[in-house]
Amino acid sequence: MNTNSHITSEKLALFNLQIEKNKKLPGPLMPTLHDAQHIFGYIPISIQKIISKELNESIAKINGVVTFYGNFSVVPKGKKTIGVCLGTACYVRGSQTIMDTLEDELKVKSGETTKDGEFTLCATRCVGACGLAPVFSIGEHIYGNASVTKTRQVLKEMKENKDEII
Ligand code: FES
């Protein structure tokens, strides 16, 4: 995937406007990172450098924040994010097996995006559906009582209906 295709001059112009607005805030870094993620879909090092210069923050600090929070990503995210809950309740009920199955099926590791740009796979903390453990999510939709068979089935349906909203 050509990651630079996500960063156009229009998006950069919009982002610069947002930075100027955010500079007036008491804590401009987090809103600026949210804007960057929203506008570009990810926050690569080239964008982190712009933020560093404009907000006078170190790259180390910015990169630390970007990599710590699950909302931010340093690589482009897929059209759909598949999250596997590795919270305690889900973990003890076998969510690691669900993660292994998805890694195997999608041929990516947790945190990566499939080559076709369709799916980003990630681990999540408790999503508040422990009664349905183990759970995984695709976009906003939660799939409970997940098994390897059910996970494969859902994924197969997703691949067959790529453009349908679930
Ligand atoms: S631990 Fe998975 S939903 Fe709570």
PDB file of C-alpha atoms and ligand atoms in Angstrom:
ATOM      1  CA  MET A   1       0.000   0.000   0.000  1.00  0.00           C
ATOM      2  CA  ASN A   2       1.294   3.456  -0.843  1.00  0.00           C
ATOM      3  CA  THR A   3       0.899   5.196   2.489  1.00  0.00           C
ATOM      4  CA  ASN A   4       1.676   8.629   1.054  1.00  0.00           C
ATOM      5  CA  SER A   5      -1.552   8.538  -0.957  1.00  0.00           C
ATOM      6  CA  HIS A   6      -3.376   9.243   2.304  1.00  0.00           C
ATOM      7  CA  ILE A   7      -1.643  12.604   2.693  1.00  0.00           C
ATOM      8  CA  THR A   8      -2.859  15.082   0.092  1.00  0.00           C
ATOM      9  CA  SER A   9      -2.238  18.831  -0.043  1.00  0.00           C
ATOM     10  CA  GLU A  10      -5.952  19.409   0.688  1.00  0.00           C
ATOM     11  CA  LYS A  11      -5.747  17.327   3.840  1.00  0.00           C
ATOM     12  CA  LEU A  12      -2.559  19.088   4.900  1.00  0.00           C
ATOM     13  CA  ALA A  13      -4.206  22.485   4.443  1.00  0.00           C
ATOM     14  CA  LEU A  14      -7.172  21.384   6.534  1.00  0.00           C
ATOM     15  CA  PHE A  15      -4.859  19.988   9.184  1.00  0.00           C
ATOM     16  CA  ASN A  16      -2.878  23.244   9.374  1.00  0.00           C
ATOM     17  CA  LEU A  17      -6.112  25.136   9.969  1.00  0.00           C
ATOM     18  CA  GLN A  18      -6.983  22.786  12.816  1.00  0.00           C
ATOM     19  CA  ILE A  19      -3.532  23.202  14.353  1.00  0.00           C
ATOM     20  CA  GLU A  20      -3.950  26.976  14.358  1.00  0.00           C
ATOM     21  CA  LYS A  21      -7.293  26.575  16.162  1.00  0.00           C
ATOM     22  CA  ASN A  22      -5.869  24.059  18.622  1.00  0.00           C
ATOM     23  CA  LYS A  23      -2.937  26.331  19.486  1.00  0.00           C
ATOM     24  CA  LYS A  24      -5.419  28.571  21.309  1.00  0.00           C
ATOM     25  CA  LEU A  25      -6.403  25.698  23.624  1.00  0.00           C
ATOM     26  CA  PRO A  26      -4.689  25.105  26.988  1.00  0.00           C
ATOM     27  CA  GLY A  27      -3.661  21.556  25.970  1.00  0.00           C
ATOM     28  CA  PRO A  28      -3.388  21.486  22.182  1.00  0.00           C
ATOM     29  CA  LEU A  29      -1.611  18.128  21.721  1.00  0.00           C
ATOM     30  CA  MET A  30      -4.467  15.639  22.185  1.00  0.00           C
ATOM     31  CA  PRO A  31      -6.987  17.561  20.053  1.00  0.00           C
ATOM     32  CA  THR A  32      -4.325  17.914  17.350  1.00  0.00           C
ATOM     33  CA  LEU A  33      -3.609  14.181  17.388  1.00  0.00           C
ATOM     34  CA  HIS A  34      -7.329  13.435  17.160  1.00  0.00           C
ATOM     35  CA  ASP A  35      -7.573  15.809  14.199  1.00  0.00           C
ATOM     36  CA  ALA A  36      -4.579  14.150  12.520  1.00  0.00           C
ATOM     37  CA  GLN A  37      -6.031  10.666  12.987  1.00  0.00           C
ATOM     38  CA  HIS A  38      -9.399  11.838  11.700  1.00  0.00           C
ATOM     39  CA  ILE A  39      -8.067  13.716   8.669  1.00  0.00           C
ATOM     40  CA  PHE A  40      -5.326  11.310   7.493  1.00  0.00           C
ATOM     41  CA  GLY A  41      -6.562   8.039   8.987  1.00  0.00           C
ATOM     42  CA  TYR A  42      -3.192   7.590  10.709  1.00  0.00           C
ATOM     43  CA  ILE A  43      -0.340   9.626  12.169  1.00  0.00           C
ATOM     44  CA  PRO A  44       2.932   8.773  10.426  1.00  0.00           C
ATOM     45  CA  ILE A  45       6.254  10.251  11.470  1.00  0.00           C
ATOM     46  CA  SER A  46       6.030  12.972   8.797  1.00  0.00           C
ATOM     47  CA  ILE A  47       2.849  14.288  10.434  1.00  0.00           C
ATOM     48  CA  GLN A  48       4.328  13.884  13.904  1.00  0.00           C
ATOM     49  CA  LYS A  49       7.197  16.146  12.770  1.00  0.00           C
ATOM     50  CA  ILE A  50       4.751  18.864  11.715  1.00  0.00           C
ATOM     51  CA  ILE A  51       2.990  18.626  15.072  1.00  0.00           C
ATOM     52  CA  SER A  52       6.323  18.720  16.882  1.00  0.00           C
ATOM     53  CA  LYS A  53       7.354  21.911  15.096  1.00  0.00           C
ATOM     54  CA  GLU A  54       4.005  23.673  15.384  1.00  0.00           C
ATOM     55  CA  LEU A  55       3.303  22.815  19.027  1.00  0.00           C
ATOM     56  CA  ASN A  56       6.914  22.875  20.158  1.00  0.00           C
ATOM     57  CA  GLU A  57       6.725  19.364  21.598  1.00  0.00           C
ATOM     58  CA  SER A  58       9.397  16.681  21.253  1.00  0.00           C
ATOM     59  CA  ILE A  59       8.935  13.917  18.689  1.00  0.00           C
ATOM     60  CA  ALA A  60       9.613  11.399  21.481  1.00  0.00           C
ATOM     61  CA  LYS A  61       6.659  12.684  23.490  1.00  0.00           C
ATOM     62  CA  ILE A  62       4.337  12.782  20.486  1.00  0.00           C
ATOM     63  CA  ASN A  63       5.345   9.322  19.327  1.00  0.00           C
ATOM     64  CA  GLY A  64       4.900   8.002  22.858  1.00  0.00           C
ATOM     65  CA  VAL A  65       1.334   9.308  23.014  1.00  0.00           C
ATOM     66  CA  VAL A  66       0.487   8.058  19.508  1.00  0.00           C
ATOM     67  CA  THR A  67       1.718   4.541  20.195  1.00  0.00           C
ATOM     68  CA  PHE A  68       0.182   4.356  23.694  1.00  0.00           C
ATOM     69  CA  TYR A  69      -3.424   5.105  22.809  1.00  0.00           C
ATOM     70  CA  GLY A  70      -5.377   2.587  20.753  1.00  0.00           C
ATOM     71  CA  ASN A  71      -7.308   5.409  19.061  1.00  0.00           C
ATOM     72  CA  PHE A  72      -4.201   6.490  17.204  1.00  0.00           C
ATOM     73  CA  SER A  73      -2.277   4.572  14.596  1.00  0.00           C
ATOM     74  CA  VAL A  74       1.080   5.097  12.876  1.00  0.00           C
ATOM     75  CA  VAL A  75       0.015   3.012   9.882  1.00  0.00           C
ATOM     76  CA  PRO A  76      -3.110   3.444   7.748  1.00  0.00           C
ATOM     77  CA  LYS A  77      -6.093   1.621   9.145  1.00  0.00           C
ATOM     78  CA  GLY A  78      -8.232  -0.706   7.062  1.00  0.00           C
ATOM     79  CA  LYS A  79     -11.805   0.078   6.082  1.00  0.00           C
ATOM     80  CA  LYS A  80     -12.987  -2.037   8.989  1.00  0.00           C
ATOM     81  CA  THR A  81     -11.334  -2.631  12.331  1.00  0.00           C
ATOM     82  CA  ILE A  82     -11.644  -6.039  13.914  1.00  0.00           C
ATOM     83  CA  GLY A  83     -11.010  -5.906  17.643  1.00  0.00           C
ATOM     84  CA  VAL A  84     -10.520  -8.964  19.814  1.00  0.00           C
ATOM     85  CA  CYS A  85     -11.149  -8.346  23.492  1.00  0.00           C
ATOM     86  CA  LEU A  86      -8.243  -9.550  25.572  1.00  0.00           C
ATOM     87  CA  GLY A  87      -9.786  -8.304  28.824  1.00  0.00           C
ATOM     88  CA  THR A  88      -9.733 -10.780  31.699  1.00  0.00           C
ATOM     89  CA  ALA A  89     -13.204 -12.302  31.251  1.00  0.00           C
ATOM     90  CA  CYS A  90     -12.674 -12.822  27.536  1.00  0.00           C
ATOM     91  CA  TYR A  91      -9.110 -13.993  27.930  1.00  0.00           C
ATOM     92  CA  VAL A  92      -9.997 -16.768  30.394  1.00  0.00           C
ATOM     93  CA  ARG A  93     -12.730 -17.884  28.023  1.00  0.00           C
ATOM     94  CA  GLY A  94     -10.343 -18.285  25.131  1.00  0.00           C
ATOM     95  CA  SER A  95     -10.136 -14.976  23.275  1.00  0.00           C
ATOM     96  CA  GLN A  96      -6.469 -15.595  22.466  1.00  0.00           C
ATOM     97  CA  THR A  97      -7.637 -18.507  20.288  1.00  0.00           C
ATOM     98  CA  ILE A  98      -9.985 -16.099  18.501  1.00  0.00           C
ATOM     99  CA  MET A  99      -7.076 -13.738  17.933  1.00  0.00           C
ATOM    100  CA  ASP A 100      -4.910 -16.605  16.640  1.00  0.00           C
ATOM    101  CA  THR A 101      -7.691 -17.639  14.263  1.00  0.00           C
ATOM    102  CA  LEU A 102      -8.095 -14.125  12.890  1.00  0.00           C
ATOM    103  CA  GLU A 103      -4.334 -13.664  12.507  1.00  0.00           C
ATOM    104  CA  ASP A 104      -4.237 -16.922  10.614  1.00  0.00           C
ATOM    105  CA  GLU A 105      -7.233 -16.152   8.390  1.00  0.00           C
ATOM    106  CA  LEU A 106      -6.244 -12.551   7.632  1.00  0.00           C
ATOM    107  CA  LYS A 107      -2.506 -13.272   7.410  1.00  0.00           C
ATOM    108  CA  VAL A 108      -1.646 -10.323   9.647  1.00  0.00           C
ATOM    109  CA  LYS A 109      -0.520  -9.883  13.219  1.00  0.00           C
ATOM    110  CA  SER A 110      -2.455  -7.895  15.793  1.00  0.00           C
ATOM    111  CA  GLY A 111      -2.033  -4.189  15.010  1.00  0.00           C
ATOM    112  CA  GLU A 112      -1.573  -4.766  11.276  1.00  0.00           C
ATOM    113  CA  THR A 113      -3.777  -4.107   8.246  1.00  0.00           C
ATOM    114  CA  THR A 114      -4.474  -6.628   5.501  1.00  0.00           C
ATOM    115  CA  LYS A 115      -2.709  -6.083   2.173  1.00  0.00           C
ATOM    116  CA  ASP A 116      -5.993  -5.216   0.447  1.00  0.00           C
ATOM    117  CA  GLY A 117      -6.631  -2.447   3.009  1.00  0.00           C
ATOM    118  CA  GLU A 118      -9.937  -3.989   4.114  1.00  0.00           C
ATOM    119  CA  PHE A 119      -9.268  -4.993   7.700  1.00  0.00           C
ATOM    120  CA  THR A 120      -7.152  -3.840  10.609  1.00  0.00           C
ATOM    121  CA  LEU A 121      -6.827  -6.386  13.387  1.00  0.00           C
ATOM    122  CA  CYS A 122      -6.236  -5.247  16.954  1.00  0.00           C
ATOM    123  CA  ALA A 123      -6.542  -6.312  20.560  1.00  0.00           C
ATOM    124  CA  THR A 124      -8.878  -4.320  22.779  1.00  0.00           C
ATOM    125  CA  ARG A 125      -9.433  -3.993  26.485  1.00  0.00           C
ATOM    126  CA  CYS A 126     -12.798  -4.871  28.064  1.00  0.00           C
ATOM    127  CA  VAL A 127     -15.593  -3.579  25.854  1.00  0.00           C
ATOM    128  CA  GLY A 128     -18.233  -4.011  28.572  1.00  0.00           C
ATOM    129  CA  ALA A 129     -19.802  -7.194  27.242  1.00  0.00           C
ATOM    130  CA  CYS A 130     -18.160  -9.659  29.644  1.00  0.00           C
ATOM    131  CA  GLY A 131     -21.411 -11.665  29.951  1.00  0.00           C
ATOM    132  CA  LEU A 132     -20.925 -12.628  26.301  1.00  0.00           C
ATOM    133  CA  ALA A 133     -17.231 -13.519  26.637  1.00  0.00           C
ATOM    134  CA  PRO A 134     -15.269 -14.160  24.566  1.00  0.00           C
ATOM    135  CA  VAL A 135     -16.162 -11.297  22.252  1.00  0.00           C
ATOM    136  CA  PHE A 136     -14.744  -9.624  19.188  1.00  0.00           C
ATOM    137  CA  SER A 137     -15.971  -6.582  17.336  1.00  0.00           C
ATOM    138  CA  ILE A 138     -16.105  -5.492  13.733  1.00  0.00           C
ATOM    139  CA  GLY A 139     -16.654  -1.759  13.571  1.00  0.00           C
ATOM    140  CA  GLU A 140     -19.378  -1.017  16.120  1.00  0.00           C
ATOM    141  CA  HIS A 141     -20.838  -4.522  16.031  1.00  0.00           C
ATOM    142  CA  ILE A 142     -20.019  -6.913  18.899  1.00  0.00           C
ATOM    143  CA  TYR A 143     -19.960 -10.669  18.337  1.00  0.00           C
ATOM    144  CA  GLY A 144     -20.404 -12.592  21.589  1.00  0.00           C
ATOM    145  CA  ASN A 145     -19.826 -16.198  22.648  1.00  0.00           C
ATOM    146  CA  ALA A 146     -17.241 -16.378  19.915  1.00  0.00           C
ATOM    147  CA  SER A 147     -15.830 -19.718  18.846  1.00  0.00           C
ATOM    148  CA  VAL A 148     -13.275 -20.505  16.196  1.00  0.00           C
ATOM    149  CA  THR A 149     -16.044 -21.764  13.888  1.00  0.00           C
ATOM    150  CA  LYS A 150     -18.211 -18.690  14.447  1.00  0.00           C
ATOM    151  CA  THR A 151     -15.259 -16.364  13.901  1.00  0.00           C
ATOM    152  CA  ARG A 152     -14.363 -18.049  10.602  1.00  0.00           C
ATOM    153  CA  GLN A 153     -18.007 -17.897   9.537  1.00  0.00           C
ATOM    154  CA  VAL A 154     -18.369 -14.167  10.301  1.00  0.00           C
ATOM    155  CA  LEU A 155     -15.132 -13.403   8.485  1.00  0.00           C
ATOM    156  CA  LYS A 156     -16.192 -15.411   5.464  1.00  0.00           C
ATOM    157  CA  GLU A 157     -19.479 -13.495   5.310  1.00  0.00           C
ATOM    158  CA  MET A 158     -17.635 -10.192   5.686  1.00  0.00           C
ATOM    159  CA  LYS A 159     -15.299 -11.023   2.805  1.00  0.00           C
ATOM    160  CA  GLU A 160     -18.219 -12.061   0.615  1.00  0.00           C
ATOM    161  CA  ASN A 161     -20.153  -8.853   1.348  1.00  0.00           C
ATOM    162  CA  LYS A 162     -17.252  -6.410   1.405  1.00  0.00           C
ATOM    163  CA  ASP A 163     -19.321  -3.302   0.782  1.00  0.00           C
ATOM    164  CA  GLU A 164     -22.232  -4.049   3.066  1.00  0.00           C
ATOM    165  CA  ILE A 165     -22.525  -2.137   6.272  1.00  0.00           C
ATOM    166  CA  ILE A 166     -22.804  -4.406   9.286  1.00  0.00           C
TER     167      ILE A 166
HETATM  168  S1  FES B   1     -13.351  -8.668  29.244  1.00  0.00           S
HETATM  169 FE1  FES B   1     -14.071  -8.824  27.220  1.00  0.00          FE
HETATM  170  S2  FES B   1     -15.901  -7.720  27.274  1.00  0.00           S
HETATM  171 FE2  FES B   1     -15.170  -7.530  29.273  1.00  0.00          FE
END
